[in-house]
PDB file of N, CA and C in Angstrom:
ATOM      1  N   MET A   1      -1.906 -56.420  -3.006  1.00 52.00           N
ATOM      2  CA  MET A   1      -1.600 -55.968  -4.183  1.00 52.00           C
ATOM      3  C   MET A   1      -2.265 -54.587  -4.390  1.00 52.00           C
ATOM      4  N   GLY A   2      -3.446 -54.679  -4.205  1.00 61.00           N
ATOM      5  CA  GLY A   2      -4.308 -53.374  -4.626  1.00 61.00           C
ATOM      6  C   GLY A   2      -4.093 -52.299  -3.372  1.00 61.00           C
ATOM      7  N   GLY A   3      -3.892 -52.706  -2.283  1.00 70.00           N
ATOM      8  CA  GLY A   3      -3.493 -51.844  -0.916  1.00 70.00           C
ATOM      9  C   GLY A   3      -2.495 -50.944  -1.514  1.00 70.00           C
ATOM     10  N   GLY A   4      -1.209 -51.616  -1.809  1.00 78.00           N
ATOM     11  CA  GLY A   4      -0.050 -50.938  -2.186  1.00 78.00           C
ATOM     12  C   GLY A   4      -0.285 -49.725  -3.287  1.00 78.00           C
ATOM     13  N   ASN A   5      -1.053 -49.851  -4.100  1.00 88.00           N
ATOM     14  CA  ASN A   5      -1.214 -48.854  -5.164  1.00 88.00           C
ATOM     15  C   ASN A   5      -2.392 -47.709  -4.486  1.00 88.00           C
ATOM     16  N   MET A   6      -3.192 -48.192  -3.690  1.00 90.00           N
ATOM     17  CA  MET A   6      -4.038 -47.193  -2.859  1.00 90.00           C
ATOM     18  C   MET A   6      -3.128 -46.288  -2.054  1.00 90.00           C
ATOM     19  N   LEU A   7      -2.125 -46.899  -1.398  1.00 91.00           N
ATOM     20  CA  LEU A   7      -1.170 -45.947  -0.688  1.00 91.00           C
ATOM     21  C   LEU A   7      -0.449 -44.896  -1.468  1.00 91.00           C
ATOM     22  N   TYR A   8      -0.044 -45.253  -2.562  1.00 92.00           N
ATOM     23  CA  TYR A   8       0.633 -44.448  -3.619  1.00 92.00           C
ATOM     24  C   TYR A   8      -0.293 -43.388  -4.103  1.00 92.00           C
ATOM     25  N   ILE A   9      -1.569 -43.790  -4.400  1.00 93.00           N
ATOM     26  CA  ILE A   9      -2.473 -42.736  -4.690  1.00 93.00           C
ATOM     27  C   ILE A   9      -2.755 -41.778  -3.586  1.00 93.00           C
ATOM     28  N   GLN A  10      -2.874 -42.207  -2.342  1.00 94.00           N
ATOM     29  CA  GLN A  10      -3.228 -41.473  -1.264  1.00 94.00           C
ATOM     30  C   GLN A  10      -1.996 -40.472  -0.886  1.00 94.00           C
ATOM     31  N   LEU A  11      -0.693 -40.973  -1.072  1.00 94.00           N
ATOM     32  CA  LEU A  11       0.346 -39.945  -0.987  1.00 94.00           C
ATOM     33  C   LEU A  11       0.452 -39.086  -2.060  1.00 94.00           C
ATOM     34  N   GLY A  12       0.045 -39.393  -3.139  1.00 94.00           N
ATOM     35  CA  GLY A  12      -0.075 -38.361  -4.389  1.00 94.00           C
ATOM     36  C   GLY A  12      -1.105 -37.334  -4.191  1.00 94.00           C
ATOM     37  N   ILE A  13      -2.350 -37.728  -3.600  1.00 95.00           N
ATOM     38  CA  ILE A  13      -3.149 -36.840  -3.286  1.00 95.00           C
ATOM     39  C   ILE A  13      -2.678 -35.936  -1.947  1.00 95.00           C
ATOM     40  N   MET A  14      -2.134 -36.350  -1.049  1.00 95.00           N
ATOM     41  CA  MET A  14      -1.716 -35.433  -0.123  1.00 95.00           C
ATOM     42  C   MET A  14      -0.354 -34.487  -0.573  1.00 95.00           C
ATOM     43  N   ALA A  15       0.403 -35.036  -1.317  1.00 93.00           N
ATOM     44  CA  ALA A  15       1.508 -34.132  -2.073  1.00 93.00           C
ATOM     45  C   ALA A  15       0.716 -32.879  -2.824  1.00 93.00           C
ATOM     46  N   VAL A  16      -0.327 -33.067  -3.516  1.00 93.00           N
ATOM     47  CA  VAL A  16      -1.085 -32.231  -4.435  1.00 93.00           C
ATOM     48  C   VAL A  16      -1.573 -31.162  -3.234  1.00 93.00           C
ATOM     49  N   VAL A  17      -2.339 -31.844  -2.369  1.00 93.00           N
ATOM     50  CA  VAL A  17      -3.029 -30.835  -1.210  1.00 93.00           C
ATOM     51  C   VAL A  17      -1.958 -30.078  -0.739  1.00 93.00           C
ATOM     52  N   VAL A  18      -0.788 -30.247  -0.056  1.00 92.00           N
ATOM     53  CA  VAL A  18       0.381 -29.735   0.425  1.00 92.00           C
ATOM     54  C   VAL A  18       0.722 -28.418  -0.337  1.00 92.00           C
ATOM     55  N   TYR A  19       0.945 -28.951  -1.642  1.00 92.00           N
ATOM     56  CA  TYR A  19       1.397 -27.884  -2.732  1.00 92.00           C
ATOM     57  C   TYR A  19       0.262 -26.768  -2.850  1.00 92.00           C
ATOM     58  N   PHE A  20      -1.173 -27.075  -3.083  1.00 90.00           N
ATOM     59  CA  PHE A  20      -2.059 -26.135  -3.060  1.00 90.00           C
ATOM     60  C   PHE A  20      -2.269 -25.139  -1.925  1.00 90.00           C
ATOM     61  N   PHE A  21      -2.021 -25.723  -0.607  1.00 92.00           N
ATOM     62  CA  PHE A  21      -2.597 -25.279   0.368  1.00 92.00           C
ATOM     63  C   PHE A  21      -1.341 -24.486   1.183  1.00 92.00           C
ATOM     64  N   MET A  22      -0.088 -24.783   0.641  1.00 92.00           N
ATOM     65  CA  MET A  22       1.270 -24.401   1.535  1.00 92.00           C
ATOM     66  C   MET A  22       2.076 -23.878   0.741  1.00 92.00           C
ATOM     67  N   ILE A  23       2.625 -24.723  -0.457  1.00 91.00           N
ATOM     68  CA  ILE A  23       3.796 -24.000  -1.046  1.00 91.00           C
ATOM     69  C   ILE A  23       3.192 -22.896  -2.240  1.00 91.00           C
ATOM     70  N   ARG A  24       2.233 -23.182  -2.766  1.00 91.00           N
ATOM     71  CA  ARG A  24       1.713 -22.207  -3.867  1.00 91.00           C
ATOM     72  C   ARG A  24       1.445 -20.824  -3.096  1.00 91.00           C
ATOM     73  N   PRO A  25       0.642 -20.739  -2.119  1.00 91.00           N
ATOM     74  CA  PRO A  25       0.284 -19.439  -1.392  1.00 91.00           C
ATOM     75  C   PRO A  25       1.611 -18.670  -1.186  1.00 91.00           C
ATOM     76  N   GLN A  26       2.635 -19.411  -0.453  1.00 91.00           N
ATOM     77  CA  GLN A  26       3.707 -18.890   0.040  1.00 91.00           C
ATOM     78  C   GLN A  26       4.576 -18.264  -1.292  1.00 91.00           C
ATOM     79  N   GLN A  27       4.651 -18.909  -2.475  1.00 92.00           N
ATOM     80  CA  GLN A  27       5.384 -18.553  -3.629  1.00 92.00           C
ATOM     81  C   GLN A  27       4.421 -17.081  -4.012  1.00 92.00           C
ATOM     82  N   LYS A  28       3.277 -17.312  -4.191  1.00 91.00           N
ATOM     83  CA  LYS A  28       2.465 -16.135  -4.480  1.00 91.00           C
ATOM     84  C   LYS A  28       2.763 -14.788  -3.576  1.00 91.00           C
ATOM     85  N   ARG A  29       2.706 -15.074  -2.144  1.00 87.00           N
ATOM     86  CA  ARG A  29       3.070 -14.027  -1.469  1.00 87.00           C
ATOM     87  C   ARG A  29       4.540 -13.439  -1.481  1.00 87.00           C
ATOM     88  N   ALA A  30       5.440 -14.203  -1.747  1.00 86.00           N
ATOM     89  CA  ALA A  30       6.715 -13.860  -2.144  1.00 86.00           C
ATOM     90  C   ALA A  30       6.863 -12.994  -3.481  1.00 86.00           C
ATOM     91  N   LYS A  31       6.117 -13.323  -4.491  1.00 89.00           N
ATOM     92  CA  LYS A  31       6.351 -12.669  -5.652  1.00 89.00           C
ATOM     93  C   LYS A  31       5.638 -11.052  -5.511  1.00 89.00           C
ATOM     94  N   ASN A  32       4.394 -11.341  -4.777  1.00 85.00           N
ATOM     95  CA  ASN A  32       3.811  -9.939  -4.383  1.00 85.00           C
ATOM     96  C   ASN A  32       4.616  -9.064  -3.668  1.00 85.00           C
ATOM     97  N   GLU A  33       5.522  -9.721  -2.657  1.00 82.00           N
ATOM     98  CA  GLU A  33       6.213  -8.763  -1.826  1.00 82.00           C
ATOM     99  C   GLU A  33       7.383  -8.295  -2.621  1.00 82.00           C
ATOM    100  N   LYS A  34       7.961  -9.109  -3.645  1.00 83.00           N
ATOM    101  CA  LYS A  34       9.149  -8.465  -4.218  1.00 83.00           C
ATOM    102  C   LYS A  34       8.510  -7.393  -5.454  1.00 83.00           C
ATOM    103  N   GLU A  35       7.313  -7.854  -5.974  1.00 85.00           N
ATOM    104  CA  GLU A  35       6.866  -6.718  -6.947  1.00 85.00           C
ATOM    105  C   GLU A  35       6.503  -5.281  -6.066  1.00 85.00           C
ATOM    106  N   PHE A  36       6.160  -5.453  -4.735  1.00 82.00           N
ATOM    107  CA  PHE A  36       5.870  -4.362  -3.961  1.00 82.00           C
ATOM    108  C   PHE A  36       7.030  -3.563  -3.700  1.00 82.00           C
ATOM    109  N   GLU A  37       8.158  -4.374  -3.390  1.00 81.00           N
ATOM    110  CA  GLU A  37       9.646  -3.520  -3.140  1.00 81.00           C
ATOM    111  C   GLU A  37      10.104  -2.938  -4.486  1.00 81.00           C
ATOM    112  N   SER A  38       9.833  -3.471  -5.582  1.00 80.00           N
ATOM    113  CA  SER A  38      10.431  -2.954  -6.844  1.00 80.00           C
ATOM    114  C   SER A  38       9.688  -1.663  -7.396  1.00 80.00           C
ATOM    115  N   ASN A  39       8.386  -1.639  -6.829  1.00 83.00           N
ATOM    116  CA  ASN A  39       7.568  -0.427  -7.205  1.00 83.00           C
ATOM    117  C   ASN A  39       7.673   0.949  -6.298  1.00 83.00           C
ATOM    118  N   LEU A  40       8.433   0.686  -5.240  1.00 84.00           N
ATOM    119  CA  LEU A  40       8.737   1.819  -4.466  1.00 84.00           C
ATOM    120  C   LEU A  40       9.290   2.989  -5.145  1.00 84.00           C
ATOM    121  N   LYS A  41       8.792   4.267  -4.962  1.00 86.00           N
ATOM    122  CA  LYS A  41       9.401   5.469  -5.557  1.00 86.00           C
ATOM    123  C   LYS A  41       9.571   6.464  -4.277  1.00 86.00           C
ATOM    124  N   VAL A  42      10.360   7.417  -4.972  1.00 89.00           N
ATOM    125  CA  VAL A  42      10.509   8.494  -3.899  1.00 89.00           C
ATOM    126  C   VAL A  42       9.274   9.271  -3.543  1.00 89.00           C
ATOM    127  N   GLY A  43       9.069   9.522  -2.262  1.00 89.00           N
ATOM    128  CA  GLY A  43       7.874  10.495  -2.079  1.00 89.00           C
ATOM    129  C   GLY A  43       6.750   9.251  -1.423  1.00 89.00           C
ATOM    130  N   ASP A  44       6.933   8.204  -1.422  1.00 88.00           N
ATOM    131  CA  ASP A  44       5.987   7.261  -1.052  1.00 88.00           C
ATOM    132  C   ASP A  44       5.927   7.185   0.751  1.00 88.00           C
ATOM    133  N   LYS A  45       4.822   7.242   1.268  1.00 90.00           N
ATOM    134  CA  LYS A  45       4.758   7.188   2.857  1.00 90.00           C
ATOM    135  C   LYS A  45       4.762   5.626   3.145  1.00 90.00           C
ATOM    136  N   ILE A  46       5.718   5.078   3.937  1.00 89.00           N
ATOM    137  CA  ILE A  46       5.671   3.631   4.151  1.00 89.00           C
ATOM    138  C   ILE A  46       5.736   3.474   5.768  1.00 89.00           C
ATOM    139  N   VAL A  47       5.681   2.225   5.903  1.00 89.00           N
ATOM    140  CA  VAL A  47       5.778   1.592   7.437  1.00 89.00           C
ATOM    141  C   VAL A  47       6.949   0.461   7.315  1.00 89.00           C
ATOM    142  N   THR A  48       7.835   0.437   8.201  1.00 89.00           N
ATOM    143  CA  THR A  48       8.798  -0.768   8.128  1.00 89.00           C
ATOM    144  C   THR A  48       8.499  -1.733   9.035  1.00 89.00           C
ATOM    145  N   LYS A  49       8.962  -2.955   8.864  1.00 87.00           N
ATOM    146  CA  LYS A  49       8.412  -4.015   9.756  1.00 87.00           C
ATOM    147  C   LYS A  49       8.720  -3.921  11.249  1.00 87.00           C
ATOM    148  N   SER A  50       9.649  -3.010  11.455  1.00 88.00           N
ATOM    149  CA  SER A  50       9.829  -2.600  12.943  1.00 88.00           C
ATOM    150  C   SER A  50       9.048  -1.398  13.459  1.00 88.00           C
ATOM    151  N   GLY A  51       8.309  -0.892  12.599  1.00 88.00           N
ATOM    152  CA  GLY A  51       7.325   0.058  13.157  1.00 88.00           C
ATOM    153  C   GLY A  51       7.613   1.613  12.764  1.00 88.00           C
ATOM    154  N   PHE A  52       8.922   1.920  12.168  1.00 89.00           N
ATOM    155  CA  PHE A  52       9.186   2.960  11.669  1.00 89.00           C
ATOM    156  C   PHE A  52       8.305   3.611  10.655  1.00 89.00           C
ATOM    157  N   HIS A  53       7.569   4.864  10.848  1.00 91.00           N
ATOM    158  CA  HIS A  53       6.944   5.530   9.857  1.00 91.00           C
ATOM    159  C   HIS A  53       7.661   6.377   9.106  1.00 91.00           C
ATOM    160  N   GLY A  54       7.701   6.698   8.096  1.00 91.00           N
ATOM    161  CA  GLY A  54       8.487   7.516   7.041  1.00 91.00           C
ATOM    162  C   GLY A  54       8.049   7.623   5.639  1.00 91.00           C
ATOM    163  N   LYS A  55       8.916   8.565   5.016  1.00 92.00           N
ATOM    164  CA  LYS A  55       8.720   8.786   3.769  1.00 92.00           C
ATOM    165  C   LYS A  55      10.256   8.502   2.855  1.00 92.00           C
ATOM    166  N   VAL A  56       9.844   7.897   1.600  1.00 92.00           N
ATOM    167  CA  VAL A  56      11.107   7.542   0.884  1.00 92.00           C
ATOM    168  C   VAL A  56      11.679   8.828   0.320  1.00 92.00           C
ATOM    169  N   SER A  57      12.858   8.943   0.784  1.00 92.00           N
ATOM    170  CA  SER A  57      13.380  10.330   0.355  1.00 92.00           C
ATOM    171  C   SER A  57      14.568   9.958  -0.820  1.00 92.00           C
ATOM    172  N   GLU A  58      14.966   8.761  -1.013  1.00 90.00           N
ATOM    173  CA  GLU A  58      16.158   8.461  -1.909  1.00 90.00           C
ATOM    174  C   GLU A  58      16.149   7.111  -1.962  1.00 90.00           C
ATOM    175  N   ILE A  59      16.375   6.690  -3.229  1.00 88.00           N
ATOM    176  CA  ILE A  59      16.636   5.064  -3.662  1.00 88.00           C
ATOM    177  C   ILE A  59      18.225   5.203  -4.173  1.00 88.00           C
ATOM    178  N   THR A  60      19.033   4.255  -3.384  1.00 82.00           N
ATOM    179  CA  THR A  60      20.310   4.138  -3.470  1.00 82.00           C
ATOM    180  C   THR A  60      20.701   3.511  -4.935  1.00 82.00           C
ATOM    181  N   GLU A  61      21.770   3.719  -5.542  1.00 77.00           N
ATOM    182  CA  GLU A  61      22.220   3.212  -6.771  1.00 77.00           C
ATOM    183  C   GLU A  61      22.007   1.812  -6.990  1.00 77.00           C
ATOM    184  N   ASN A  62      22.248   0.734  -5.932  1.00 76.00           N
ATOM    185  CA  ASN A  62      22.456  -0.537  -6.251  1.00 76.00           C
ATOM    186  C   ASN A  62      20.854  -1.198  -5.919  1.00 76.00           C
ATOM    187  N   SER A  63      20.034  -0.085  -5.562  1.00 71.00           N
ATOM    188  CA  SER A  63      18.589  -0.348  -5.418  1.00 71.00           C
ATOM    189  C   SER A  63      18.190  -1.479  -4.360  1.00 71.00           C
ATOM    190  N   THR A  64      18.960  -1.790  -3.404  1.00 82.00           N
ATOM    191  CA  THR A  64      18.819  -2.660  -2.451  1.00 82.00           C
ATOM    192  C   THR A  64      18.585  -2.088  -0.979  1.00 82.00           C
ATOM    193  N   ALA A  65      18.768  -0.855  -0.971  1.00 87.00           N
ATOM    194  CA  ALA A  65      18.479  -0.037   0.336  1.00 87.00           C
ATOM    195  C   ALA A  65      17.961   1.171  -0.180  1.00 87.00           C
ATOM    196  N   ILE A  66      17.122   1.669   0.681  1.00 90.00           N
ATOM    197  CA  ILE A  66      16.790   3.092   0.422  1.00 90.00           C
ATOM    198  C   ILE A  66      16.694   3.813   1.873  1.00 90.00           C
ATOM    199  N   ILE A  67      16.693   5.332   1.549  1.00 91.00           N
ATOM    200  CA  ILE A  67      17.014   6.098   2.618  1.00 91.00           C
ATOM    201  C   ILE A  67      15.263   6.852   2.923  1.00 91.00           C
ATOM    202  N   ILE A  68      14.827   6.590   4.126  1.00 92.00           N
ATOM    203  CA  ILE A  68      13.547   7.279   4.538  1.00 92.00           C
ATOM    204  C   ILE A  68      13.835   8.376   5.556  1.00 92.00           C
ATOM    205  N   GLU A  69      12.843   9.402   5.278  1.00 93.00           N
ATOM    206  CA  GLU A  69      12.932  10.459   6.261  1.00 93.00           C
ATOM    207  C   GLU A  69      11.755  10.176   7.120  1.00 93.00           C
ATOM    208  N   THR A  70      12.453  10.361   8.381  1.00 90.00           N
ATOM    209  CA  THR A  70      11.335  10.288   9.511  1.00 90.00           C
ATOM    210  C   THR A  70      11.358  11.782  10.309  1.00 90.00           C
ATOM    211  N   MET A  71      10.606  11.742  11.408  1.00 90.00           N
ATOM    212  CA  MET A  71      10.540  13.091  12.273  1.00 90.00           C
ATOM    213  C   MET A  71      11.955  13.122  13.061  1.00 90.00           C
ATOM    214  N   ALA A  72      12.541  11.971  13.126  1.00 88.00           N
ATOM    215  CA  ALA A  72      13.802  12.080  13.919  1.00 88.00           C
ATOM    216  C   ALA A  72      15.127  12.214  12.763  1.00 88.00           C
ATOM    217  N   GLY A  73      14.929  12.167  11.729  1.00 93.00           N
ATOM    218  CA  GLY A  73      16.097  12.112  10.844  1.00 93.00           C
ATOM    219  C   GLY A  73      15.926  11.014   9.636  1.00 93.00           C
ATOM    220  N   LYS A  74      16.959  10.751   9.002  1.00 93.00           N
ATOM    221  CA  LYS A  74      17.100  10.138   7.773  1.00 93.00           C
ATOM    222  C   LYS A  74      17.800   8.852   8.190  1.00 93.00           C
ATOM    223  N   LEU A  75      17.079   7.691   7.891  1.00 92.00           N
ATOM    224  CA  LEU A  75      17.438   6.257   8.168  1.00 92.00           C
ATOM    225  C   LEU A  75      17.702   5.378   6.780  1.00 92.00           C
ATOM    226  N   LYS A  76      18.678   4.775   6.723  1.00 91.00           N
ATOM    227  CA  LYS A  76      19.120   3.758   5.605  1.00 91.00           C
ATOM    228  C   LYS A  76      18.741   2.499   5.731  1.00 91.00           C
ATOM    229  N   ILE A  77      17.630   2.151   5.038  1.00 90.00           N
ATOM    230  CA  ILE A  77      17.184   0.631   5.326  1.00 90.00           C
ATOM    231  C   ILE A  77      17.156  -0.293   4.088  1.00 90.00           C
ATOM    232  N   GLU A  78      16.980  -1.487   4.556  1.00 89.00           N
ATOM    233  CA  GLU A  78      16.837  -2.383   3.268  1.00 89.00           C
ATOM    234  C   GLU A  78      15.398  -2.262   2.625  1.00 89.00           C
ATOM    235  N   ARG A  79      15.241  -2.776   1.431  1.00 86.00           N
ATOM    236  CA  ARG A  79      13.958  -2.854   0.991  1.00 86.00           C
ATOM    237  C   ARG A  79      13.100  -3.635   1.447  1.00 86.00           C
ATOM    238  N   SER A  80      13.538  -4.815   1.894  1.00 84.00           N
ATOM    239  CA  SER A  80      12.945  -5.999   2.296  1.00 84.00           C
ATOM    240  C   SER A  80      12.430  -5.458   3.994  1.00 84.00           C
ATOM    241  N   ALA A  81      12.787  -4.529   4.513  1.00 87.00           N
ATOM    242  CA  ALA A  81      12.515  -4.294   5.879  1.00 87.00           C
ATOM    243  C   ALA A  81      11.161  -3.441   5.788  1.00 87.00           C
ATOM    244  N   ILE A  82      10.728  -3.162   4.425  1.00 87.00           N
ATOM    245  CA  ILE A  82       9.316  -2.248   4.535  1.00 87.00           C
ATOM    246  C   ILE A  82       8.131  -3.248   4.361  1.00 87.00           C
ATOM    247  N   SER A  83       7.018  -2.923   5.220  1.00 83.00           N
ATOM    248  CA  SER A  83       6.116  -3.907   5.238  1.00 83.00           C
ATOM    249  C   SER A  83       5.009  -3.424   4.522  1.00 83.00           C
ATOM    250  N   LEU A  84       4.516  -1.768   4.660  1.00 74.00           N
ATOM    251  CA  LEU A  84       3.234  -1.432   4.079  1.00 74.00           C
ATOM    252  C   LEU A  84       3.623  -0.032   3.495  1.00 74.00           C
ATOM    253  N   GLU A  85       3.069  -0.022   2.331  1.00 71.00           N
ATOM    254  CA  GLU A  85       3.111   1.732   1.733  1.00 71.00           C
ATOM    255  C   GLU A  85       1.773   2.213   2.255  1.00 71.00           C
ATOM    256  N   MET A  86       1.924   3.444   2.843  1.00 68.00           N
ATOM    257  CA  MET A  86       0.831   4.165   3.505  1.00 68.00           C
ATOM    258  C   MET A  86       0.078   4.897   2.377  1.00 68.00           C
ATOM    259  N   SER A  87       0.703   5.347   1.352  1.00 62.00           N
ATOM    260  CA  SER A  87       0.238   6.058   0.423  1.00 62.00           C
ATOM    261  C   SER A  87      -1.013   5.494  -0.244  1.00 62.00           C
ATOM    262  N   ALA A  88      -0.809   4.091  -0.660  1.00 59.00           N
ATOM    263  CA  ALA A  88      -1.756   3.329  -1.406  1.00 59.00           C
ATOM    264  C   ALA A  88      -2.764   2.967  -0.373  1.00 59.00           C
ATOM    265  N   ALA A  89      -2.565   2.764   0.875  1.00 55.00           N
ATOM    266  CA  ALA A  89      -3.498   2.329   1.784  1.00 55.00           C
ATOM    267  C   ALA A  89      -4.477   3.519   2.054  1.00 55.00           C
ATOM    268  N   LEU A  90      -3.975   4.740   2.218  1.00 54.00           N
ATOM    269  CA  LEU A  90      -4.923   5.932   2.332  1.00 54.00           C
ATOM    270  C   LEU A  90      -5.651   6.119   0.955  1.00 54.00           C
ATOM    271  N   ASN A  91      -5.036   6.208  -0.033  1.00 57.00           N
ATOM    272  CA  ASN A  91      -5.843   6.501  -1.357  1.00 57.00           C
ATOM    273  C   ASN A  91      -6.791   5.425  -1.392  1.00 57.00           C
ATOM    274  N   LYS A  92      -6.798   4.033  -0.917  1.00 59.00           N
ATOM    275  CA  LYS A  92      -8.066   3.223  -1.010  1.00 59.00           C
ATOM    276  C   LYS A  92      -9.321   3.555  -0.366  1.00 59.00           C
ATOM    277  N   LYS A  93      -8.980   4.297   0.906  1.00 54.00           N
ATOM    278  CA  LYS A  93      -9.870   4.323   1.803  1.00 54.00           C
ATOM    279  C   LYS A  93     -10.736   5.732   1.254  1.00 54.00           C
ATOM    280  N   ALA A  94     -10.059   6.422   0.363  1.00 48.00           N
ATOM    281  CA  ALA A  94     -10.840   7.730   0.103  1.00 48.00           C
ATOM    282  C   ALA A  94     -11.647   7.384  -1.125  1.00 48.00           C
TER     283      ALA A  94
END
């Protein structure tokens, strides 16, 4: 009878460990990514997840897509396709 209770305690501890080491960091990362996407503004230098470097030239009306200016022209991409803002990264080093 005592062994059954111990099993439930161990399962509970495992659930807490999984939450703090897997679920919570993923939620925090998603929150930071969403905040990053919402703070983009015209003139920011960015890098997309596919490797394109460019500068934000326009934010569309519905705010789900942006237009970036590259050396080859202008591209319309989704906000979720942006991986890094170069303006902030360059300012941190200085």
